[in-house]
Amino acid sequence: MATQRILDFLATRRPDGPCLVVDLDVVRDNFHAFEKALPDSKIFYAVKANPAPEVLRLLAQLGSSFDTASVAEVEMALDAGATPDRISFGNTIKKERDVQRAFALGIRLFAVDCVEEVEKIARVAPGSRVFCRVLTDGAGAEWPLSRKFGCVPAMAVDVLRHAKALGLDAHGVSFHVGSQQCDLRAWDRALGDAKMVFSTLEKEGIVLKMVNMGGGFPTRYLKDVPVAQAYGQAIFSALRKHFGNEIPETIIEPGRGMVGNAGVIKSEVVLISKKADNDNVRWVYLDIGKFGGLAETMDEAIRYPIATPRDGDEVAPCVLAGPTCDSADVLYEKTPYPLPLSLTIGDEVLIEGTGAYTTTYSAVAFNGFEPLRAYVI
Amino acid sequence: MATQRILDFLATRRPDGPCLVVDLDVVRDNFHAFEKALPDSKIFYAVKANPAPEVLRLLAQLGSSFDTASVAEVEMALDAGATPDRISFGNTIKKERDVQRAFALGIRLFAVDCVEEVEKIARVAPGSRVFCRVLTDGAGAEWPLSRKFGCVPAMAVDVLRHAKALGLDAHGVSFHVGSQQCDLRAWDRALGDAKMVFSTLEKEGIVLKMVNMGGGFPTRYLKDVPVAQAYGQAIFSALRKHFGNEIPETIIEPGRGMVGNAGVIKSEVVLISKKADNDNVRWVYLDIGKFGGLAETMDEAIRYPIATPRDGDEVAPCVLAGPTCDSADVLYEKTPYPLPLSLTIGDEVLIEGTGAYTTTYSAVAFNGFEPLRAYVI
């Protein structure tokens, strides 16, 4: 999955220490694939997935809008050239003074999932559009979203009614099917819930206009996943089924799907050892781990493909761990990772599909190790 | 657990956003408590627990030595005034060029747990002292250490024999009973293993001199734990039992025990909401979470005491979560946290016992949020 440009960069520049290299050509291709798959949806790139200025500038030029999680991310999107009308403040958990700062920066679109959040927005961002996030069950996702965000659809009706009563624009409904969602029916179920909220409020004269279908579009890790096109078709069918001829405006918020497969982390094998002479599993220690950018290996949720210079040689299972003095800094242990028996201390390995949710997750200085460096080419 | 100095600082300075405040008087008291409890042990402070320059300078002045995890931490200890002979490179996972850099900085004491690491040290840090880490089962620890570090005692014999053969000083054995270890028998079992290594090698004419008893000394979270004095007595008894009249030099490496209870994180309630009208658990969202410094709430392993301005009012269980758009950013859910029903959005809460393993764990910019700021007073 490492592109020739990434391989050439690493061969020429030979950066010392672990680093992420992101190929903008892949990001561009992904953007166009989403446009083609869902031509009627507006793309709001989830900035949190990878806020590198080069990535944001490219996407702003391509016409993308931006889903942001904080005032700092709003500012990054503005700095990259996005106008405020192309920015959504998509975090349902906001300090009132941050809503106020975003409003001052021109932001008029906010996510909510309770009346308490609606009241903050009504106070300091009057007249803004709000969309209410509904809970989905997240079944089928590799990184399920739990109940942290959203409310049940019946409560979303109350939340949006309250927004309208406080002078806000009750704009729509959002959901998130869970990151790396491979079950296309998840969108169908969630769109059914969204339609229920639309219908109930319509009877009261409140006409919603937008469905924010969130992210969850998978990037290619070890398993093959349906491609963007298949997602587009499934989603369009579900929209037709539930909304008939009155399909609302739709938004999608790809993050991992936009940048995940655009990046590769170069790492080095620091140590290979056993714990006892009769151990049948080797421990392989890399110079990057859970606290250096690979936080999504938590609970071994995401299994990155790893390329080594010895690929093709006979493999055997390894426990894969990071370089810190923290026993939790183990990447794959429950399901050991097969790696070549000939792998040697000092070998460079490529951890693929790491363009999303790596650099910014990285610890600021744990064990004295620097945060993950990134090169965007 | 917030000292009056910390409370006064927060009341006077009123810092915006989440922050850690560390009281150096508590660090000083902890250092003296360890000295008193284990008068014959050398204290090597585990820099990774909290590498704030003020903490390191104070401990250097008090006569502490330092356990470091990387070349950057070696440099921090040197900058704080420690001489190289007071610094141990305690990470068993080291790049050969980092061993070389540490050696160039004067470091002569290295941890190992396999022959591969011994060979690196023999090549680039000739003549240095090495100690081999043995595996302990970690039973009784709140943050168990798994098998990531160390080898079985029988293998430690081979490792140290190999070190001697390569011209290194086979200096001793180390173990770590697991962080926040509350079972005093854990030290007894580990010291028994250490003695076995000593005895076996002595028969071959290799005389070890040192036992590094690691850290694991708990700080006071929600439960009462035996005080330092009790630990000292139990450890001394175990040393007598296993080593008789030939007690070796001993080292301890407190990290959490030195700074954990010296720090308090000030945080703000961003949102309190429910997911459905009939929910019996409130969701309370703070402006700090798993990615902002509270990484040790992973698997709800460590349960910090939280003080609120409404303490004394009737309480009810809450799910406690952080401010990011990441569904994994939930602090306590499996065992909900009891908080006052009167708790209100905007309230400031104090998360106590957070002086260790917080600032440096914090993500560099996840969701655009700044890393945790720290004030050392």
XYZ file of C-alpha atoms in Angstrom, chain B:
377
model
C -5.674 15.449 48.533
C -5.213 18.900 46.980
C -2.859 20.774 49.306
C -3.619 24.282 50.493
C -0.801 25.558 48.254
C -2.479 23.979 45.216
C -5.890 25.350 46.193
C -4.414 28.808 46.723
C -2.623 28.684 43.370
C -5.825 27.759 41.536
C -7.849 30.401 43.399
C -5.323 33.143 42.656
C -4.126 32.288 39.159
C -7.420 30.909 37.792
C -5.781 29.187 34.774
C -8.096 28.660 31.807
C -8.513 25.144 30.508
C -7.472 21.883 32.109
C -4.131 21.863 33.928
C -2.035 19.901 36.369
C -0.673 21.580 39.484
C 2.169 19.818 41.298
C 3.170 20.726 44.853
C 6.934 20.261 45.328
C 6.520 20.105 49.113
C 4.684 16.805 48.681
C 7.434 15.466 46.406
C 10.001 16.405 49.066
C 7.956 14.654 51.766
C 7.649 11.542 49.612
C 11.396 11.457 48.985
C 12.110 11.658 52.707
C 9.481 8.970 53.418
C 11.229 6.597 50.988
C 14.628 7.418 52.515
C 13.266 6.668 55.961
C 11.423 3.508 54.944
C 14.359 2.015 53.025
C 17.455 3.705 54.477
C 19.831 1.234 52.832
C 18.368 1.527 49.319
C 19.426 4.049 46.718
C 16.486 5.946 45.235
C 16.391 6.147 41.424
C 13.384 8.335 40.566
C 11.556 7.036 37.471
C 11.757 10.149 35.302
C 8.932 8.997 33.006
C 6.401 9.438 35.818
C 6.795 13.205 35.639
C 9.834 14.767 33.970
C 8.987 18.384 34.866
C 12.345 20.208 35.253
C 11.306 21.570 38.651
C 10.633 18.055 39.947
C 13.927 16.734 38.586
C 15.910 19.672 40.005
C 14.373 19.245 43.456
C 15.117 15.523 43.496
C 18.651 16.059 42.230
C 19.232 18.512 45.105
C 17.808 16.018 47.596
C 20.354 13.444 46.422
C 18.130 11.243 44.294
C 19.440 9.184 41.426
C 17.429 8.752 38.222
C 15.956 5.875 36.231
C 15.602 6.916 32.579
C 13.817 5.418 29.578
C 15.503 7.222 26.676
C 18.430 9.454 25.767
C 16.110 12.457 26.111
C 15.408 11.477 29.704
C 19.135 10.987 30.361
C 19.657 14.550 29.134
C 16.817 15.859 31.315
C 18.383 14.263 34.385
C 21.782 15.730 33.512
C 20.213 19.155 32.929
C 18.603 18.923 36.354
C 22.020 18.561 37.942
C 22.471 14.809 38.280
C 25.934 13.429 37.568
C 26.117 10.482 35.110
C 26.927 8.011 37.899
C 23.500 8.774 39.368
C 21.653 7.831 36.174
C 20.486 4.397 35.064
C 19.312 3.677 31.507
C 16.499 1.434 32.708
C 14.649 0.671 29.473
C 15.352 -2.884 28.300
C 14.485 -1.813 24.709
C 17.176 0.441 23.311
C 18.523 1.232 19.880
C 22.236 0.529 19.718
C 22.923 4.120 18.680
C 20.996 5.323 21.764
C 23.136 3.130 24.015
C 26.138 4.707 22.310
C 24.834 8.242 22.879
C 24.106 7.487 26.541
C 27.599 6.032 26.953
C 29.048 9.189 25.426
C 27.093 11.180 28.020
C 28.796 9.148 30.754
C 26.107 6.566 31.524
C 27.561 3.258 32.733
C 24.500 1.422 34.114
C 22.099 -0.324 31.733
C 19.079 -2.642 32.011
C 18.892 -5.765 29.833
C 16.596 -8.750 29.574
C 18.128 -10.783 26.720
C 21.477 -11.605 25.139
C 20.685 -9.448 22.094
C 20.610 -6.330 24.293
C 23.781 -7.409 26.087
C 25.541 -7.611 22.738
C 24.562 -4.055 21.791
C 25.923 -2.769 25.106
C 29.124 -4.776 24.813
C 29.702 -3.267 21.336
C 29.098 0.417 22.109
C 29.294 0.782 25.897
C 32.233 -1.487 26.802
C 32.847 -2.282 30.441
C 29.469 -0.935 31.601
C 27.485 -2.438 34.426
C 24.353 -4.289 33.397
C 21.493 -5.685 35.414
C 19.055 -8.234 34.049
C 15.350 -7.844 34.577
C 13.445 -10.953 35.616
C 9.763 -11.508 35.027
C 7.420 -11.357 37.980
C 3.785 -12.284 37.789
C 2.535 -8.839 38.811
C -0.363 -10.337 40.757
C -1.905 -7.772 43.071
C -0.944 -4.752 40.965
C -3.639 -2.430 39.659
C -1.655 -1.817 36.471
C -0.053 -5.205 35.815
C 3.095 -5.292 33.776
C 2.482 -8.317 31.538
C 5.484 -10.083 30.074
C 6.761 -7.141 28.065
C 9.892 -6.643 30.179
C 12.169 -9.233 31.668
C 12.893 -12.896 31.174
C 12.474 -15.952 33.338
C 15.095 -16.257 36.125
C 16.796 -19.233 34.433
C 17.355 -17.147 31.316
C 18.634 -14.216 33.409
C 21.485 -16.493 34.493
C 22.438 -17.004 30.813
C 22.120 -13.307 30.038
C 24.398 -12.227 32.872
C 26.903 -14.992 32.118
C 26.972 -13.737 28.518
C 27.506 -10.165 29.731
C 30.497 -11.246 31.803
C 31.932 -13.174 28.868
C 31.699 -10.039 26.695
C 33.636 -7.945 29.206
C 30.688 -6.228 30.837
C 30.209 -5.942 34.583
C 27.418 -8.398 35.456
C 26.086 -6.192 38.205
C 22.746 -7.502 39.339
C 19.124 -8.340 38.883
C 16.043 -6.173 38.635
C 12.353 -6.809 38.838
C 9.179 -4.785 38.882
C 6.248 -6.031 40.859
C 3.700 -4.047 38.863
C 2.584 -0.476 39.254
C 0.428 0.454 42.229
C 1.271 -2.863 43.859
C -0.701 -3.326 47.076
C 0.303 -6.885 47.919
C 3.442 -6.834 50.034
C 4.152 -10.519 49.285
C 4.940 -9.606 45.661
C 8.356 -8.301 46.741
C 9.045 -11.468 48.698
C 8.425 -13.706 45.682
C 10.554 -11.531 43.407
C 13.444 -11.372 45.876
C 13.370 -15.171 46.058
C 13.853 -15.298 42.287
C 16.654 -12.736 42.462
C 18.476 -14.794 45.085
C 18.288 -17.862 42.840
C 20.104 -15.938 40.079
C 22.719 -14.686 42.557
C 23.365 -18.216 43.912
C 23.590 -19.919 40.544
C 26.101 -17.431 39.178
C 28.140 -17.347 42.383
C 28.904 -21.047 41.878
C 30.510 -20.046 38.565
C 32.504 -17.280 40.202
C 30.296 -14.454 39.004
C 29.433 -12.354 42.028
C 26.430 -10.072 41.543
C 26.234 -7.022 43.755
C 22.918 -5.298 43.263
C 19.184 -5.899 43.325
C 17.038 -3.280 41.619
C 13.616 -3.633 43.219
C 11.924 -1.327 40.732
C 8.873 0.714 41.505
C 5.296 -0.242 42.088
C 4.962 1.726 45.309
C 1.383 2.878 45.234
C 0.094 6.391 45.605
C -3.118 6.947 47.429
C -6.050 6.826 45.053
C -9.471 5.856 46.307
C -8.390 3.031 48.535
C -6.097 3.217 51.492
C -2.780 1.532 50.860
C -0.099 0.499 53.271
C 2.216 3.401 53.843
C 5.846 3.577 52.771
C 6.995 2.439 56.192
C 5.102 -0.852 55.921
C 6.617 -1.432 52.491
C 10.064 -0.812 53.860
C 9.639 -3.320 56.662
C 8.206 -6.011 54.403
C 10.992 -5.570 51.869
C 13.696 -5.602 54.523
C 12.269 -8.838 55.984
C 12.218 -10.446 52.539
C 15.836 -9.402 51.911
C 16.904 -10.925 55.238
C 14.948 -14.092 54.527
C 16.479 -14.697 51.106
C 19.960 -13.158 51.405
C 20.634 -13.697 55.147
C 23.641 -11.675 56.256
C 24.798 -10.939 52.722
C 22.224 -8.371 51.707
C 23.277 -6.853 48.359
C 23.136 -3.192 47.392
C 19.559 -2.314 46.622
C 17.945 0.245 44.357
C 14.329 1.349 44.241
C 12.705 3.219 41.357
C 9.620 5.004 42.644
C 7.722 7.077 40.077
C 4.049 7.167 40.937
C 4.941 6.811 44.620
C 7.131 9.924 44.407
C 4.870 12.305 42.490
C 1.394 10.745 42.135
C -0.171 12.330 45.186
C 1.701 15.617 44.625
C -0.471 16.630 41.677
C -4.059 17.635 41.052
C -5.713 18.242 37.688
C -8.202 21.078 37.503
C -10.923 20.365 34.966
C -14.277 21.833 33.977
C -17.638 20.155 33.421
C -18.406 20.815 29.743
C -21.728 19.006 29.474
C -24.141 16.898 31.526
C -26.801 15.073 29.545
C -28.820 11.923 29.072
C -29.219 9.738 26.017
C -32.934 9.082 26.540
C -35.601 10.419 28.899
C -35.670 7.206 30.887
C -31.881 6.856 31.263
C -30.862 6.355 34.856
C -27.251 7.307 34.277
C -26.128 10.830 33.446
C -23.228 11.421 31.092
C -20.774 13.948 32.492
C -18.234 15.302 29.997
C -15.050 16.948 31.279
C -12.560 19.091 29.367
C -9.894 16.416 29.873
C -10.055 12.746 28.961
C -8.067 9.742 27.917
C -6.156 11.621 25.234
C -5.566 14.758 27.295
C -3.545 13.126 30.055
C -5.791 10.551 31.725
C -4.500 7.610 29.653
C -4.257 5.474 32.768
C -8.047 5.267 32.951
C -7.605 2.734 30.099
C -9.739 -0.293 31.015
C -10.772 1.806 34.025
C -7.553 0.559 35.652
C -6.988 3.591 37.826
C -9.886 5.327 39.499
C -8.943 8.851 40.500
C -10.736 10.598 43.369
C -12.663 13.610 42.069
C -13.603 16.573 44.239
C -16.439 18.854 43.136
C -17.783 22.136 44.513
C -21.028 20.260 45.315
C -19.535 17.542 47.525
C -21.908 16.683 50.374
C -24.988 16.851 48.109
C -26.811 13.676 47.144
C -24.893 11.633 44.571
C -25.915 9.405 41.658
C -23.882 7.307 39.208
C -22.475 8.977 36.077
C -20.614 7.876 33.014
C -17.574 10.128 32.923
C -16.119 11.027 29.517
C -13.601 13.308 27.868
C -14.177 16.125 25.371
C -12.922 14.569 22.130
C -14.919 13.172 19.225
C -13.509 9.747 19.992
C -15.857 7.159 21.411
C -12.948 5.510 23.227
C -12.479 8.728 25.192
C -14.620 7.539 28.109
C -13.057 7.454 31.576
C -15.491 5.444 33.689
C -18.447 3.582 32.263
C -18.265 -0.076 33.307
C -18.274 1.112 36.905
C -20.122 4.436 36.809
C -18.750 7.220 38.972
C -20.941 8.652 41.758
C -21.152 12.453 41.469
C -23.486 15.020 43.033
C -26.886 15.348 41.377
C -26.456 19.109 41.746
C -23.298 19.132 39.581
C -23.686 21.811 36.904
C -22.163 22.597 33.509
C -19.237 24.946 34.097
C -18.354 23.565 37.551
C -14.656 23.059 38.211
C -13.621 19.670 39.511
C -10.311 18.486 40.945
C -8.980 15.131 39.780
C -6.661 14.062 42.550
C -3.586 11.860 42.622
C -2.665 12.864 39.077
C 0.937 13.962 39.539
C 2.291 10.858 37.750
C 1.770 9.546 34.235
C -0.446 12.375 33.008
C 1.338 15.290 31.306
C 3.638 13.295 29.065
C 0.933 10.760 28.115
C -1.158 13.598 26.764
C -1.773 13.606 22.997
C 0.127 16.255 21.060
C -2.982 17.753 19.431
C -5.801 15.218 19.170
C -9.015 16.963 18.041
C -7.032 20.193 18.112
C -6.854 20.176 21.910
C -3.589 21.359 23.457
C -1.510 18.967 25.571
C -2.046 19.181 29.318
C -0.362 22.223 30.825
C 1.477 21.812 34.114
C 2.339 24.238 36.891
C 4.928 23.113 39.408
C 4.766 25.151 42.603
